[in-house]
Amino acid sequence: MNYINYCLLFFSLLGAAFQAQAQQISKEELLFMTPDWKGERFPDGRPKVPDALLKRMKLVTHEEAWAVMKGEGYRYQYAEGWQVINPDSVLVGRALTATFMPGRPDLHRVTDEKGHKKDGRVKSQNSWPIDMLVKGDVYVVDQFGAHLDGPTIGDNLGNSIYAKTGNGIVYEGALRDIAGLKELGSFTSFYRSYHPSHHNPQGDLNTTLVGINRPTRIGGAMVLPGDIVLGRDGGVSFIPPYLVEKVVKTSEVVRLRDMFGHQRLREQKYTPGQIDTRWSDEIEKDFSKWLNEHIDKLPVPKAQIQELLKTRTW
């Protein structure tokens, strides 16, 4: 398919998306937007990065993820400036996205009618994406920074989210019931502000759901459904699924080399100048020997270390 046909297909899908309003994105659209992911997918087409990689991702730093993504041309996958629930914990999971905009009565009405009558959705629009969450997901919400009368999530929905996913959220807006949310011990979450009000108070429509599992903007980052969320140290990275394995493996190599280098510096076997520059063949051989000797004690899976050793020439 040539470039012009790709553009025509994209705008055709975009038009269908607006016609569908707040429905879940179609499988065809998700496949179109995530062609580089070759692994398993959810029935709706959302990329399903394996749980084993998610577990290893918890030790990855933003610096390591940033370096890999920037090298692949991804410059807008990091968002900062958050308030955090459980700031000493790490949030990792698959993004399920939702996008809200300032309330508009005509669109809100037809979205409600379609959701309730045709799609069989119940309750209010803010609960629709939450009903779709599964274990390992992270609910990623563009709430357009809404503050007063903006919060769509408090401790009731927070408990539901945590029960479904085992994770917290990334929320571009204000939360309510912060005290109750903090009682969820592992509800590690990133949000912009706190306000005790509630969205859409009676007679005052101020939020309308316009998209579920569609590309959305969080801070200065674009997020696609199925991206892997890495939230730690006050910031959030959104990693394209097909780059997750490369990010994890790069992180593990860096971690092992740092451990080895720090130990040898403490032992005064090498100088800082030798460790901070490109390693000599002598140091590389010493590193390989160190990996073999400590293979059962290192914070990297044994199978991954064995794979690394196979690729080395010493």
XYZ file of C-alpha atoms in Angstrom, residues 70 93 269:
3
model
C 15.250 8.274 21.758
C 1.436 -2.172 33.240
C 41.296 -3.226 40.962
